[in-house]
Coordinates of C-alpha atoms in Angstrom, one line a residue:
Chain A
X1 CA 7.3 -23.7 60.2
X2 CA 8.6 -20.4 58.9
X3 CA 5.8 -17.6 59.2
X4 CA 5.1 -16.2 56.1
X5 CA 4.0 -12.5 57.4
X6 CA 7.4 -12.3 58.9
X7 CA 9.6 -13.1 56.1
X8 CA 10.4 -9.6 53.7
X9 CA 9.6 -10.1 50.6
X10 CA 11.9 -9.9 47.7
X11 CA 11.5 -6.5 46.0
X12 CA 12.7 -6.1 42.2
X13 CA 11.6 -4.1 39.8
X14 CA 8.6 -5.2 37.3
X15 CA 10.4 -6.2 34.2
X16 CA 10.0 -4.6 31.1
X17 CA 8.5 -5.9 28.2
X18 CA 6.7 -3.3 25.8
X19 CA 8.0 -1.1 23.5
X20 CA 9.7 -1.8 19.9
X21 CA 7.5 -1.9 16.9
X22 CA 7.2 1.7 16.3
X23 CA 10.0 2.8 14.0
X24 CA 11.1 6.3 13.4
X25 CA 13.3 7.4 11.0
X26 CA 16.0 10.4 12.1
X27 CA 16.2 11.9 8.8
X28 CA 20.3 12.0 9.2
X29 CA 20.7 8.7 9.1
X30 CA 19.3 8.0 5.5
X31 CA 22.1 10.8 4.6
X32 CA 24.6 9.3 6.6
X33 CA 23.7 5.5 4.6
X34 CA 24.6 7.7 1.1
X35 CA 27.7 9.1 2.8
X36 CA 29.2 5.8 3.7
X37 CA 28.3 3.8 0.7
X38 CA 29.7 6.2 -1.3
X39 CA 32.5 6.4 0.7
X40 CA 33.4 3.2 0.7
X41 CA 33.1 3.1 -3.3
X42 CA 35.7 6.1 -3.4
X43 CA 37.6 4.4 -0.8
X44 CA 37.4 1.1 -2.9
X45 CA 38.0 2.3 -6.4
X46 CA 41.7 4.2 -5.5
X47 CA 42.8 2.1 -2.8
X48 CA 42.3 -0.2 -6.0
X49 CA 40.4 -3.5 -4.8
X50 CA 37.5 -2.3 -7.0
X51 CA 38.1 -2.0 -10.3
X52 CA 37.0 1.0 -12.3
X53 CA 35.2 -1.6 -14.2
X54 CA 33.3 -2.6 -11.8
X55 CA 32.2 0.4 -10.5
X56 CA 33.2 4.0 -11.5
X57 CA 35.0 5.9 -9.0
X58 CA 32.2 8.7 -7.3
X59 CA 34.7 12.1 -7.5
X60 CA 34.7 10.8 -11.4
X61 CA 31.0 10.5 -11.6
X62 CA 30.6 13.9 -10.0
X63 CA 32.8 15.1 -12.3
X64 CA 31.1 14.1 -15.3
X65 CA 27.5 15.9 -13.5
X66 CA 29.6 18.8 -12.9
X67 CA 30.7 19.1 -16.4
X68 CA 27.5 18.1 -17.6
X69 CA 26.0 21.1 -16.0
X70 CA 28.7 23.3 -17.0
X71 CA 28.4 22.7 -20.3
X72 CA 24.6 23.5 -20.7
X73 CA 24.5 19.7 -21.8
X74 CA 22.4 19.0 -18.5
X75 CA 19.4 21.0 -19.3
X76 CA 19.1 20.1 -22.9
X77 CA 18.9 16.7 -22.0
X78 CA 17.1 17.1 -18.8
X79 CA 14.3 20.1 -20.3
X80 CA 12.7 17.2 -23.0
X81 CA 12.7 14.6 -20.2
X82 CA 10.7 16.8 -18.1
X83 CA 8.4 17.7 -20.8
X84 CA 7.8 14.1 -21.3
X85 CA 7.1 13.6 -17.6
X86 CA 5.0 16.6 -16.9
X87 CA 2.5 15.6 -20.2
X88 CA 2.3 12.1 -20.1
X89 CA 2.2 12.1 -15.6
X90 CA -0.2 14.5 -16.1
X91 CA -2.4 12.5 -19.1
X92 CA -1.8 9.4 -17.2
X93 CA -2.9 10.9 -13.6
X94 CA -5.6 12.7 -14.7
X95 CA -7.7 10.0 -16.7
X96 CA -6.8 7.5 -13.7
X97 CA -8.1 9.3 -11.2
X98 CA -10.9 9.8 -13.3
X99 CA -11.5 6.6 -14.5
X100 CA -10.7 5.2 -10.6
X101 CA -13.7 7.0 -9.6
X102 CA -16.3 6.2 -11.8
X103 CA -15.0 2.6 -11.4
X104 CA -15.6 3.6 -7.3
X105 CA -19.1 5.0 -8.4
X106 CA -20.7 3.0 -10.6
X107 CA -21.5 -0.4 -10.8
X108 CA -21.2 -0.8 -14.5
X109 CA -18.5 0.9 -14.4
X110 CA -16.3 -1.2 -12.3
X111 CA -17.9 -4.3 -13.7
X112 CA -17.0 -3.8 -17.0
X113 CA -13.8 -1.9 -16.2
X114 CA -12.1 -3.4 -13.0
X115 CA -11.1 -6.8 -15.3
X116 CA -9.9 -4.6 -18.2
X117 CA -7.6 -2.7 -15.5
X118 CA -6.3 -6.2 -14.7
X119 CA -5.7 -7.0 -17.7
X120 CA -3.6 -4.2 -19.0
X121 CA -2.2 -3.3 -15.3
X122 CA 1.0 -6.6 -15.6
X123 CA 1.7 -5.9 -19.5
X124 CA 5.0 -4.4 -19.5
X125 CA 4.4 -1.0 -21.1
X126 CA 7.7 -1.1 -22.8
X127 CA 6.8 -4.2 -24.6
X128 CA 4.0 -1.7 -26.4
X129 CA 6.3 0.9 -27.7
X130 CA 6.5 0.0 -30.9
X131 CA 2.7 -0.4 -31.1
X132 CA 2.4 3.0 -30.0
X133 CA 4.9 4.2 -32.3
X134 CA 2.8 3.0 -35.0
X135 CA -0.1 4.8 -33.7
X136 CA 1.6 8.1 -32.3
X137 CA 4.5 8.3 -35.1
X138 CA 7.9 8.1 -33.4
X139 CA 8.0 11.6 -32.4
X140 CA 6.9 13.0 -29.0
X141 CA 3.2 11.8 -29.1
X142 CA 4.3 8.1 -28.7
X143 CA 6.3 8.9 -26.1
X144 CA 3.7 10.6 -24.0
X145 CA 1.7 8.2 -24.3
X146 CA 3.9 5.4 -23.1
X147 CA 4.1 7.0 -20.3
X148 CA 0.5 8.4 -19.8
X149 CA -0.3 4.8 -20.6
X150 CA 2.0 3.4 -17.7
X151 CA 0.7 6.1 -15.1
X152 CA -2.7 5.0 -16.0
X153 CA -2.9 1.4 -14.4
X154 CA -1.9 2.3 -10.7
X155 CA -3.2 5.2 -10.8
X156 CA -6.6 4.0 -11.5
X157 CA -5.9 0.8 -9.0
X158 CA -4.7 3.0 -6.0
X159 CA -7.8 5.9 -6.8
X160 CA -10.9 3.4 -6.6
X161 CA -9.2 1.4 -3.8
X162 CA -9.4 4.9 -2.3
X163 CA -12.8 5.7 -3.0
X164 CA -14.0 2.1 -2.0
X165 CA -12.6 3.0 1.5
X166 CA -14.1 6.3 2.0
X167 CA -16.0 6.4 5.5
X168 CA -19.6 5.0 4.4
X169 CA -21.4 7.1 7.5
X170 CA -20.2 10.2 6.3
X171 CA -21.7 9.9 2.6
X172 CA -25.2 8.8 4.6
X173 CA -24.8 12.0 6.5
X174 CA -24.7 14.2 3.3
X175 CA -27.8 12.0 2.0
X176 CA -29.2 12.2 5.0
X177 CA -29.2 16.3 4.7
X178 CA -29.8 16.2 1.4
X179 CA -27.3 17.4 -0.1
X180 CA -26.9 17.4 -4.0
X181 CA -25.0 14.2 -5.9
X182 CA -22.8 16.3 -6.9
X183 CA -21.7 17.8 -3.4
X184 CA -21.5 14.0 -2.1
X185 CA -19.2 13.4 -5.0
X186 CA -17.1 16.6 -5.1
X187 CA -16.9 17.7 -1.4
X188 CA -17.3 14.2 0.5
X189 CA -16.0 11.4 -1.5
X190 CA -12.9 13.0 -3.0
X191 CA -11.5 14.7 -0.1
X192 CA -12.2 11.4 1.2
X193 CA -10.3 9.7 -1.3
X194 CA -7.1 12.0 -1.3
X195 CA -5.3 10.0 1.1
X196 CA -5.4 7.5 -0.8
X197 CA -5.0 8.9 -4.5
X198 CA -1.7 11.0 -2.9
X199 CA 0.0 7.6 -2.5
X200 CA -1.3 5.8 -5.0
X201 CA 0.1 9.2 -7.1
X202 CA 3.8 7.9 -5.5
X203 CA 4.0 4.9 -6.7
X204 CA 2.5 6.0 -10.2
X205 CA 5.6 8.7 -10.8
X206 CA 8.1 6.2 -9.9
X207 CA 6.7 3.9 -12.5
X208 CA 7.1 7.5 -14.9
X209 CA 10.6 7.8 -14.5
X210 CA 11.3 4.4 -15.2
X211 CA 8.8 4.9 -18.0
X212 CA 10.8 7.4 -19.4
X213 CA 13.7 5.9 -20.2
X214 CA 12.2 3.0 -22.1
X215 CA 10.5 6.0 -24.2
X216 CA 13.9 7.6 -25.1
X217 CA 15.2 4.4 -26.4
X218 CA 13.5 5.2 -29.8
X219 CA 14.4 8.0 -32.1
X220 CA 15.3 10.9 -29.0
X221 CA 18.0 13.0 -29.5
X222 CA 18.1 14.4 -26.0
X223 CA 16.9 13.7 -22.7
X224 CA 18.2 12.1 -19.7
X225 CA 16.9 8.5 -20.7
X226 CA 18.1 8.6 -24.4
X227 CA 21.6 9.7 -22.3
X228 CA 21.9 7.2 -20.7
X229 CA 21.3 4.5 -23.1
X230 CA 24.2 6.0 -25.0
X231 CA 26.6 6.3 -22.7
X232 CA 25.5 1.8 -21.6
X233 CA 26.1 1.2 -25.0
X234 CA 29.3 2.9 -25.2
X235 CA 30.2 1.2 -21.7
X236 CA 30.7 5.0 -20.4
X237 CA 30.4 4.0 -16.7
X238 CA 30.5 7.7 -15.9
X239 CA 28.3 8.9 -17.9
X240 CA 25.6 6.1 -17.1
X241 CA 26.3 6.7 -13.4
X242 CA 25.7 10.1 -14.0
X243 CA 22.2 10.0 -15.8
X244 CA 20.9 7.7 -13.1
X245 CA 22.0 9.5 -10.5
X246 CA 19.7 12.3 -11.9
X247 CA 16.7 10.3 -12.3
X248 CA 17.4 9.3 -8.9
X249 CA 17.5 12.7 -7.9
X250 CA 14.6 13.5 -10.1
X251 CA 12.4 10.8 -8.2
X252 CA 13.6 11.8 -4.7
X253 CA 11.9 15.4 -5.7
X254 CA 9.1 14.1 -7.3
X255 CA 8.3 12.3 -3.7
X256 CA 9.4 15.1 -1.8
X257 CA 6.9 17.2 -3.8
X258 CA 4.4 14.4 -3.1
X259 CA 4.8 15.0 0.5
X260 CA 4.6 18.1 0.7
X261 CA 1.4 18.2 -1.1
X262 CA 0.5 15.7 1.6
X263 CA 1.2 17.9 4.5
X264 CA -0.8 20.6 3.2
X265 CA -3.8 18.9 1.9
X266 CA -4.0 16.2 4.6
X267 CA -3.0 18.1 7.6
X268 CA -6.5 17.4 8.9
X269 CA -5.6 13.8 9.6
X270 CA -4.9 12.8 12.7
Chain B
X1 CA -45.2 18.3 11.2
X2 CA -45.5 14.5 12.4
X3 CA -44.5 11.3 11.2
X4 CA -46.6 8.0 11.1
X5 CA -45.4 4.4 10.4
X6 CA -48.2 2.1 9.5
X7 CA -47.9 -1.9 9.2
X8 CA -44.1 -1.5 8.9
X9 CA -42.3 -4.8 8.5
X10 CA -39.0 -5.5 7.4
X11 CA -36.8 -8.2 5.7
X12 CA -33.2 -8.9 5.2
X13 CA -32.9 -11.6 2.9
X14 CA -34.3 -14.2 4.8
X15 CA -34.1 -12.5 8.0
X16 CA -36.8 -10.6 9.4
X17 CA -36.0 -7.6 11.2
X18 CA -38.8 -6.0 12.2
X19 CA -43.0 -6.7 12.4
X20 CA -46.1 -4.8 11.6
X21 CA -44.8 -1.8 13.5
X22 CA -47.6 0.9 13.8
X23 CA -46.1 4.1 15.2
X24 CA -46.9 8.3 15.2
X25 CA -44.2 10.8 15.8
X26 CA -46.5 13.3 18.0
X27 CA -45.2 17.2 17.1
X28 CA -43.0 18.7 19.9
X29 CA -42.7 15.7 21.8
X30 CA -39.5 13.2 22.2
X31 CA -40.1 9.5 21.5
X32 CA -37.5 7.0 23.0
X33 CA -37.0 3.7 21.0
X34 CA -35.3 0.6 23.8
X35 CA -35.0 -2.8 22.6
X36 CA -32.4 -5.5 22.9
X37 CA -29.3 -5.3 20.1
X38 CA -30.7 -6.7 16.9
X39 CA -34.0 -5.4 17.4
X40 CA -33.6 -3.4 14.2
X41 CA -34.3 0.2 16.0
X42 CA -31.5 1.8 14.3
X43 CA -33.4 0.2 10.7
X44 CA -36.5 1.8 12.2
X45 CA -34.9 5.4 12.2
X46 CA -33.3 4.7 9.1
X47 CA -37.2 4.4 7.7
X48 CA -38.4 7.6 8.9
X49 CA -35.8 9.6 7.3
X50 CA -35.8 8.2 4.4
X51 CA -32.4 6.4 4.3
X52 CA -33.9 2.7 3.7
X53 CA -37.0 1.5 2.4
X54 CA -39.2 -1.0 4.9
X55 CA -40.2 -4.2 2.6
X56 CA -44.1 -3.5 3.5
X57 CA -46.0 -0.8 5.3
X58 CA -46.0 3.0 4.7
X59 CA -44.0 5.7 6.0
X60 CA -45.6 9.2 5.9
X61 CA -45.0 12.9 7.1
X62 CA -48.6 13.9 8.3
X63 CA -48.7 18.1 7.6
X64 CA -46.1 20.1 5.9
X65 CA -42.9 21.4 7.5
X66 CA -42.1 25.0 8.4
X67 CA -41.1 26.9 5.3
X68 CA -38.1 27.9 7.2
X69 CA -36.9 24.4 7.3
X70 CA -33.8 23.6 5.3
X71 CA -33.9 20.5 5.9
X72 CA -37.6 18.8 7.5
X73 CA -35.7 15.2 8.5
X74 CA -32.4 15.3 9.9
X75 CA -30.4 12.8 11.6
X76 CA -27.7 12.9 15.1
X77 CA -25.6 9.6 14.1
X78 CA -23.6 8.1 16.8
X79 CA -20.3 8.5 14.9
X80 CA -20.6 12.0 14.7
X81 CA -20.3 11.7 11.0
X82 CA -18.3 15.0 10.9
X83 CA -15.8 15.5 7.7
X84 CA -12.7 15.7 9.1
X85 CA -11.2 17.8 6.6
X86 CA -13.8 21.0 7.3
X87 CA -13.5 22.7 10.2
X88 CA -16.6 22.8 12.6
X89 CA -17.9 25.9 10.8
X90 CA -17.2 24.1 7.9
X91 CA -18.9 21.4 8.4
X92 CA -22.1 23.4 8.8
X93 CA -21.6 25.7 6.0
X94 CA -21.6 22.8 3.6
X95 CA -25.1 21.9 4.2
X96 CA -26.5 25.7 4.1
X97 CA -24.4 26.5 0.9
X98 CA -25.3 23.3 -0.7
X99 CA -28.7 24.9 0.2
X100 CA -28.6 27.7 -1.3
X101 CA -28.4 29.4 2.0
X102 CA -26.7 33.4 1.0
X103 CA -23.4 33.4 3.0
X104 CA -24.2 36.1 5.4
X105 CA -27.7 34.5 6.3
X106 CA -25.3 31.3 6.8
X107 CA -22.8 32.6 9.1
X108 CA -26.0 34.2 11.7
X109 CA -27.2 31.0 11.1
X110 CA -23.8 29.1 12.5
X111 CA -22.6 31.6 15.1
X112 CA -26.3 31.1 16.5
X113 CA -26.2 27.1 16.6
X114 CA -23.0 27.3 17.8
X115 CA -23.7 29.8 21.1
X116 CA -26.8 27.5 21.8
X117 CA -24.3 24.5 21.9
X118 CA -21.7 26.3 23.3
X119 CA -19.3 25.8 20.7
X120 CA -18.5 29.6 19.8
X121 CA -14.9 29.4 20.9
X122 CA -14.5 26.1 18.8
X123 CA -15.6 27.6 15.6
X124 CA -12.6 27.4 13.7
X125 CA -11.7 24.4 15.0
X126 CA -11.2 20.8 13.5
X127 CA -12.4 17.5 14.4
X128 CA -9.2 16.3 15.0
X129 CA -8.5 18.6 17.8
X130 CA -12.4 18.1 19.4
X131 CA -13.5 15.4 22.5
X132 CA -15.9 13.2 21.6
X133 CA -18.7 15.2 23.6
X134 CA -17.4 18.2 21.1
X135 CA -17.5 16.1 18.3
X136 CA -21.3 15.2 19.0
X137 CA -22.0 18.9 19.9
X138 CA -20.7 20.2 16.8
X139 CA -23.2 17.5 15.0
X140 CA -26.0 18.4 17.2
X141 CA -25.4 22.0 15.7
X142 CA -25.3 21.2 12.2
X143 CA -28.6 19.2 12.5
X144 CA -30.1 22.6 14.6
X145 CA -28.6 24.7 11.5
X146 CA -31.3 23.1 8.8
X147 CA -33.9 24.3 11.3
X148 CA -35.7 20.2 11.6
X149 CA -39.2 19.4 12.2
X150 CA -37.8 15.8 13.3
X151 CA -34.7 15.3 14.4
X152 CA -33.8 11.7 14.1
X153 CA -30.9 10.8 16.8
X154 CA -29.1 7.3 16.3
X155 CA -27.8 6.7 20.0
X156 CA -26.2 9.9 19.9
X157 CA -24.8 9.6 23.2
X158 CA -23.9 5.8 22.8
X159 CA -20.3 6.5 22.0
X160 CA -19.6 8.8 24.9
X161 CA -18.2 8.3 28.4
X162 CA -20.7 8.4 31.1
X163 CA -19.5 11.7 32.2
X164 CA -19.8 13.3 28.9
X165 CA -23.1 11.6 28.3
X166 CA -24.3 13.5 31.3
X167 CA -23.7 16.5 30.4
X168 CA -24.9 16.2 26.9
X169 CA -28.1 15.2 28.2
X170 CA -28.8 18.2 29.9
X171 CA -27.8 20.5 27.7
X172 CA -30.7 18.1 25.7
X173 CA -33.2 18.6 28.3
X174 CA -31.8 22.6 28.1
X175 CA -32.1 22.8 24.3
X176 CA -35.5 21.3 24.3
X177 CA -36.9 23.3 27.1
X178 CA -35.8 27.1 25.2
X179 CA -37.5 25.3 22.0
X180 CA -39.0 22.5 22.1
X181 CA -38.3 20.1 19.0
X182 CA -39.8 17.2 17.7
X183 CA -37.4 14.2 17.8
X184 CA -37.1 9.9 18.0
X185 CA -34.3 9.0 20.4
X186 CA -32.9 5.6 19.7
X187 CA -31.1 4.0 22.3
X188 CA -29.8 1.1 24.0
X189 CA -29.6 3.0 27.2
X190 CA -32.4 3.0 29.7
X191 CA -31.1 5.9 31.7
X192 CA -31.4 8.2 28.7
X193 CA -34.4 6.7 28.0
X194 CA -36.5 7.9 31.1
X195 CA -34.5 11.4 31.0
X196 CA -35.2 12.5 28.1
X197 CA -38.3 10.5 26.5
X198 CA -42.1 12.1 26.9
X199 CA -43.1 8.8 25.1
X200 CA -40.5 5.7 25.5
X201 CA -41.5 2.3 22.6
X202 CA -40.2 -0.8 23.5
X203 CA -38.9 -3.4 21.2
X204 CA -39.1 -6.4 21.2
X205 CA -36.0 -8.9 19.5
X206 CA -35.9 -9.7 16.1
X207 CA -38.3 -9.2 15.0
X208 CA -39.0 -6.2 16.5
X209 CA -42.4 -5.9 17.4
X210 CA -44.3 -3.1 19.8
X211 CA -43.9 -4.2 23.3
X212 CA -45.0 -1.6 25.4
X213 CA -45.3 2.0 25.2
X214 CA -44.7 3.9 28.4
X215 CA -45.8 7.5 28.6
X216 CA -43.7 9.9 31.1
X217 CA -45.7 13.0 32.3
X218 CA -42.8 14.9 34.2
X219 CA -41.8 17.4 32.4
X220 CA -37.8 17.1 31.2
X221 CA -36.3 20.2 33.0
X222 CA -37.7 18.6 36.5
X223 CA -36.4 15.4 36.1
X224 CA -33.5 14.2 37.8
X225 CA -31.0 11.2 37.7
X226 CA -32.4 10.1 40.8
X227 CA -36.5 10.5 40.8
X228 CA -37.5 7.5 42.2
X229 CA -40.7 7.5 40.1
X230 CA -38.1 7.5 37.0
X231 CA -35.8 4.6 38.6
X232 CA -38.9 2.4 38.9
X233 CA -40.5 3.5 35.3
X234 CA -36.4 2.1 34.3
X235 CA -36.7 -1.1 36.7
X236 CA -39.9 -1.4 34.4
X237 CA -38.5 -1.0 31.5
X238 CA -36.0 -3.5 32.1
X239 CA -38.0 -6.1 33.5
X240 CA -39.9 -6.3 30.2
X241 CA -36.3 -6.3 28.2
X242 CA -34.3 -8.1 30.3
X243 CA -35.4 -11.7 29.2
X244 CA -35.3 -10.8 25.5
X245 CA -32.0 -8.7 25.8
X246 CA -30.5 -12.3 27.9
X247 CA -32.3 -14.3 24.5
X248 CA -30.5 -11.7 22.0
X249 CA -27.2 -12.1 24.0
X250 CA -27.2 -15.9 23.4
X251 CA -28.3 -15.8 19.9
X252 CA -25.8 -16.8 17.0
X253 CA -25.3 -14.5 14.4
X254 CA -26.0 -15.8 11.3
X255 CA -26.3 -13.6 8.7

């Protein structure tokens, strides 16, 4: 019989099982994906096993921005769309928050509201345009109101979603020092909320942009949207590369702004 | 000022919560509220501010409050319930403005509150960056800053490490020794119970009825962790909860 005490034991480390599930994200390597990809296209289209009908090559794309800009041509298509953005985001955002919180607020209010939201929240806006065309007259009003209209839906979705999770024990404290209804409201439950309504506020912009094309498709001179649409039906690759890679830009801001509202509004989260 | 509950009873759908509880808030003097979980003595506070209404009986405020109070009933919760987007003077100033309290008279107010829970150096501080002892400091300030006739403390110490729960129950004992204040201390937590009750009410479980109600005549700033007349006035205490907190324990939740 061996004795045990005697015998060394076998030493090896404890192995190591944690980590993982916590992803980061090194902001160079997002660049680095566009560098590649685009890249590769350049690569692709004059080494010549893409064709330039397939895709257009990226110098040529750049090429048509950088004339675009040279020309003027950028900002009096890009000026309208912005217009367009800024009213009808702005409608849109506004009376959804608005709405969102009453619906987080009162009862009637989200009984009788929460189904209409569900309702109109799948139609495809674009489907309406020519209703609202009818009602706004095919100049600028219909289009902010596609738009607005668009906005609207997630908006209101995201802000009540936010209000409904608003910590309960802190709106008892304010009762419970008797503060007004109006302080509850203004200085607990919205800054409460904002978390919330910021993000919700992403998602509704992104929806904007896309918005905003389907608005230029009727009766626009100028603006990115109504650009682009001319240069598909023309088959203009360029061109149509070119107008999405500014709303693509345009979004990418429109987030960034998003954020950086974030960090300075919400810097007391933790 | 003192608060009275008379034939207090208490309903949740179908479940009752709490029976025919006769109770008076004496002025100047700390009542303890023990009893097993479920024994509805967090409803019980919730009454006697004002928050909920019991299904029978009467809750009343016996006297009027000093005219210098901002704010006669004011709960201690045991989340803290501070906004985390205010900073801890912030949090106070809220309440006073929302008061009508003139700015100046509002920052004396805070900078006073805040020395007498020794929080000056934290004044600009957020939440974020506070302990949980700070945290509960910070609300034991704002609840000082409305001047209470009661204050109404939901296990304020219940969500603090042992340590910290020492220490935040002297500076209690301190803060009610320099002024005494009127307050009901609800808690699950014997210890706190005998050191900082004058009058300690035991639940029983659901319902929650009156058990007992033990009177302790040493004064608060003599007491110590361990006075043997306070361990056996806790041994007490929890030979009349233990069966009931055992019975509470094995219950199933239902509702």
């Amino acid at each position: 019989m061996t004795d045990i005490a005697t015998q060394t034991p076998d030493v090896r480390p404890v192995e190591f099982r944690g980590g993982g599930f916590r992803p980061s994200s090194p902001r160079w390597v997002g660049a680095l994906v566009f560098v590649l990809l685009i890249a590769f296209l350049e690569w692709g289209t004059r080494a010549g096993f893409i064709s330039s009908l397939t895709v257009p090559r990226p110098s040529d794309v750049f090429l048509t921005l950088w004339d675009l800009a040279a020309s003027g041509a950028l900002w009096t298509n890009l000026a309208p769309s912005l217009m367009r953005l800024l009213v009808g985001g702005t409608i849109g955002a506004t009376v959804g928050i608005a709405v969102g919180v009453m619906i987080g607020l009162f009862s009637f209010a989200r009984a009788g509201l929460v189904p209409l939201v569900a309702a109109i929240f799948p139609i495809p806006k674009i489907a309406l345009l020519p209703l609202f065309v009818i009602w706004f007259g095919i100049d600028e009003a219909s289009k902010y109101a596609l738009i607005a209209f668009g906005t609207f839906t997630p908006t209101v979705v995201s802000t009540y979603g936010a209000v409904d999770n608003v910590d309960r024990s802190l709106i008892r404290m304010g009762q419970s020092f008797g503060l007004r209804w109006s302080t509850v409201v203004f200085r607990i439950v919205l800054p409460g909320a904002m978390p919330g309504i910021l993000s919700g506020l992403r998602v509704s912009l992104a929806i904007a942009i896309i918005l905003l094309v389907a608005a230029e498709m009727l009766g626009a001179e100028h603006g990115i949207g109504a650009y682009i649409l001319q240069a598909g039906s023309l088959y203009d690759l360029e061109r149509l590369f070119a107008g999405v890679t500014i709303l693509s830009l345009l979004g990418v801001l429109l987030s960034a702004a998003v954020g950086a509202v974030e960090k300075h509004v919400l810097g007391w989260r933790t | 000022m003192e608060l009275r509950l008379e034939g207090v009873s208490h309903c949740y759908g179908d479940v009752e919560v709490i029976r025919n509880i006769d109770l008076s808030i004496p002025k100047g003097r700390i009542v303890c509220i023990v009893g097993p979980s479920g024994c509805g003595k967090s409803t019980l506070l919730r009454f006697l501010g004002g928050l909920e209404r019991p299904t029978s009986g009467t809750v009343s405020q016996v006297g009027e409050p000093p005219a210098d109070s901002i704010n006669p009933l004011t709960y201690v919760f045991q989340d803290f319930a501070l906004l985390p987007w205010r900073t801890v003077e912030g949090n106070i100033s809220l309440i006073l403005s929302d008061h009508g309290v003139p700015k100046k008279r509002a920052d004396e107010i805070i900078s006073d509150v805040l020395a007498r829970t020794k929080l000056s150096d934290f004044r600009k501080a957020l939440p974020k960056q506070l302990s949980g002892g700070m945290k509960q400091r910070v609300a034991i300030a704002r609840a000082l800053a409305v001047n209470p006739a009661v204050l109404l403390m939901d296990e304020p110490l219940s969500a603090l490490d042992s340590q910290t729960r020492e220490l935040l129950m002297d500076d209690l004992v301190d803060l009610w020794t320099r002024s005494p204040f009127t307050a009901v201390y609800v808690t699950h937590n014997l210890a706190e119970a005998v050191r900082l009750g004058h009058q300690i009410v035991v639940l029983s479980r659901r319902p929650g009825k009156i058990n007992e109600v033990v009177e302790i005549d040493t004064p608060l700033a003599d007491r110590s962790a361990t006075d043997p007349e306070l361990e056996r006035t806790q041994q007490h205490l929890w030979a009349l909860m233990r069966a009931e907190a055992e019975a509470a324990d094995m219950e199933l939740i239902d509702d």
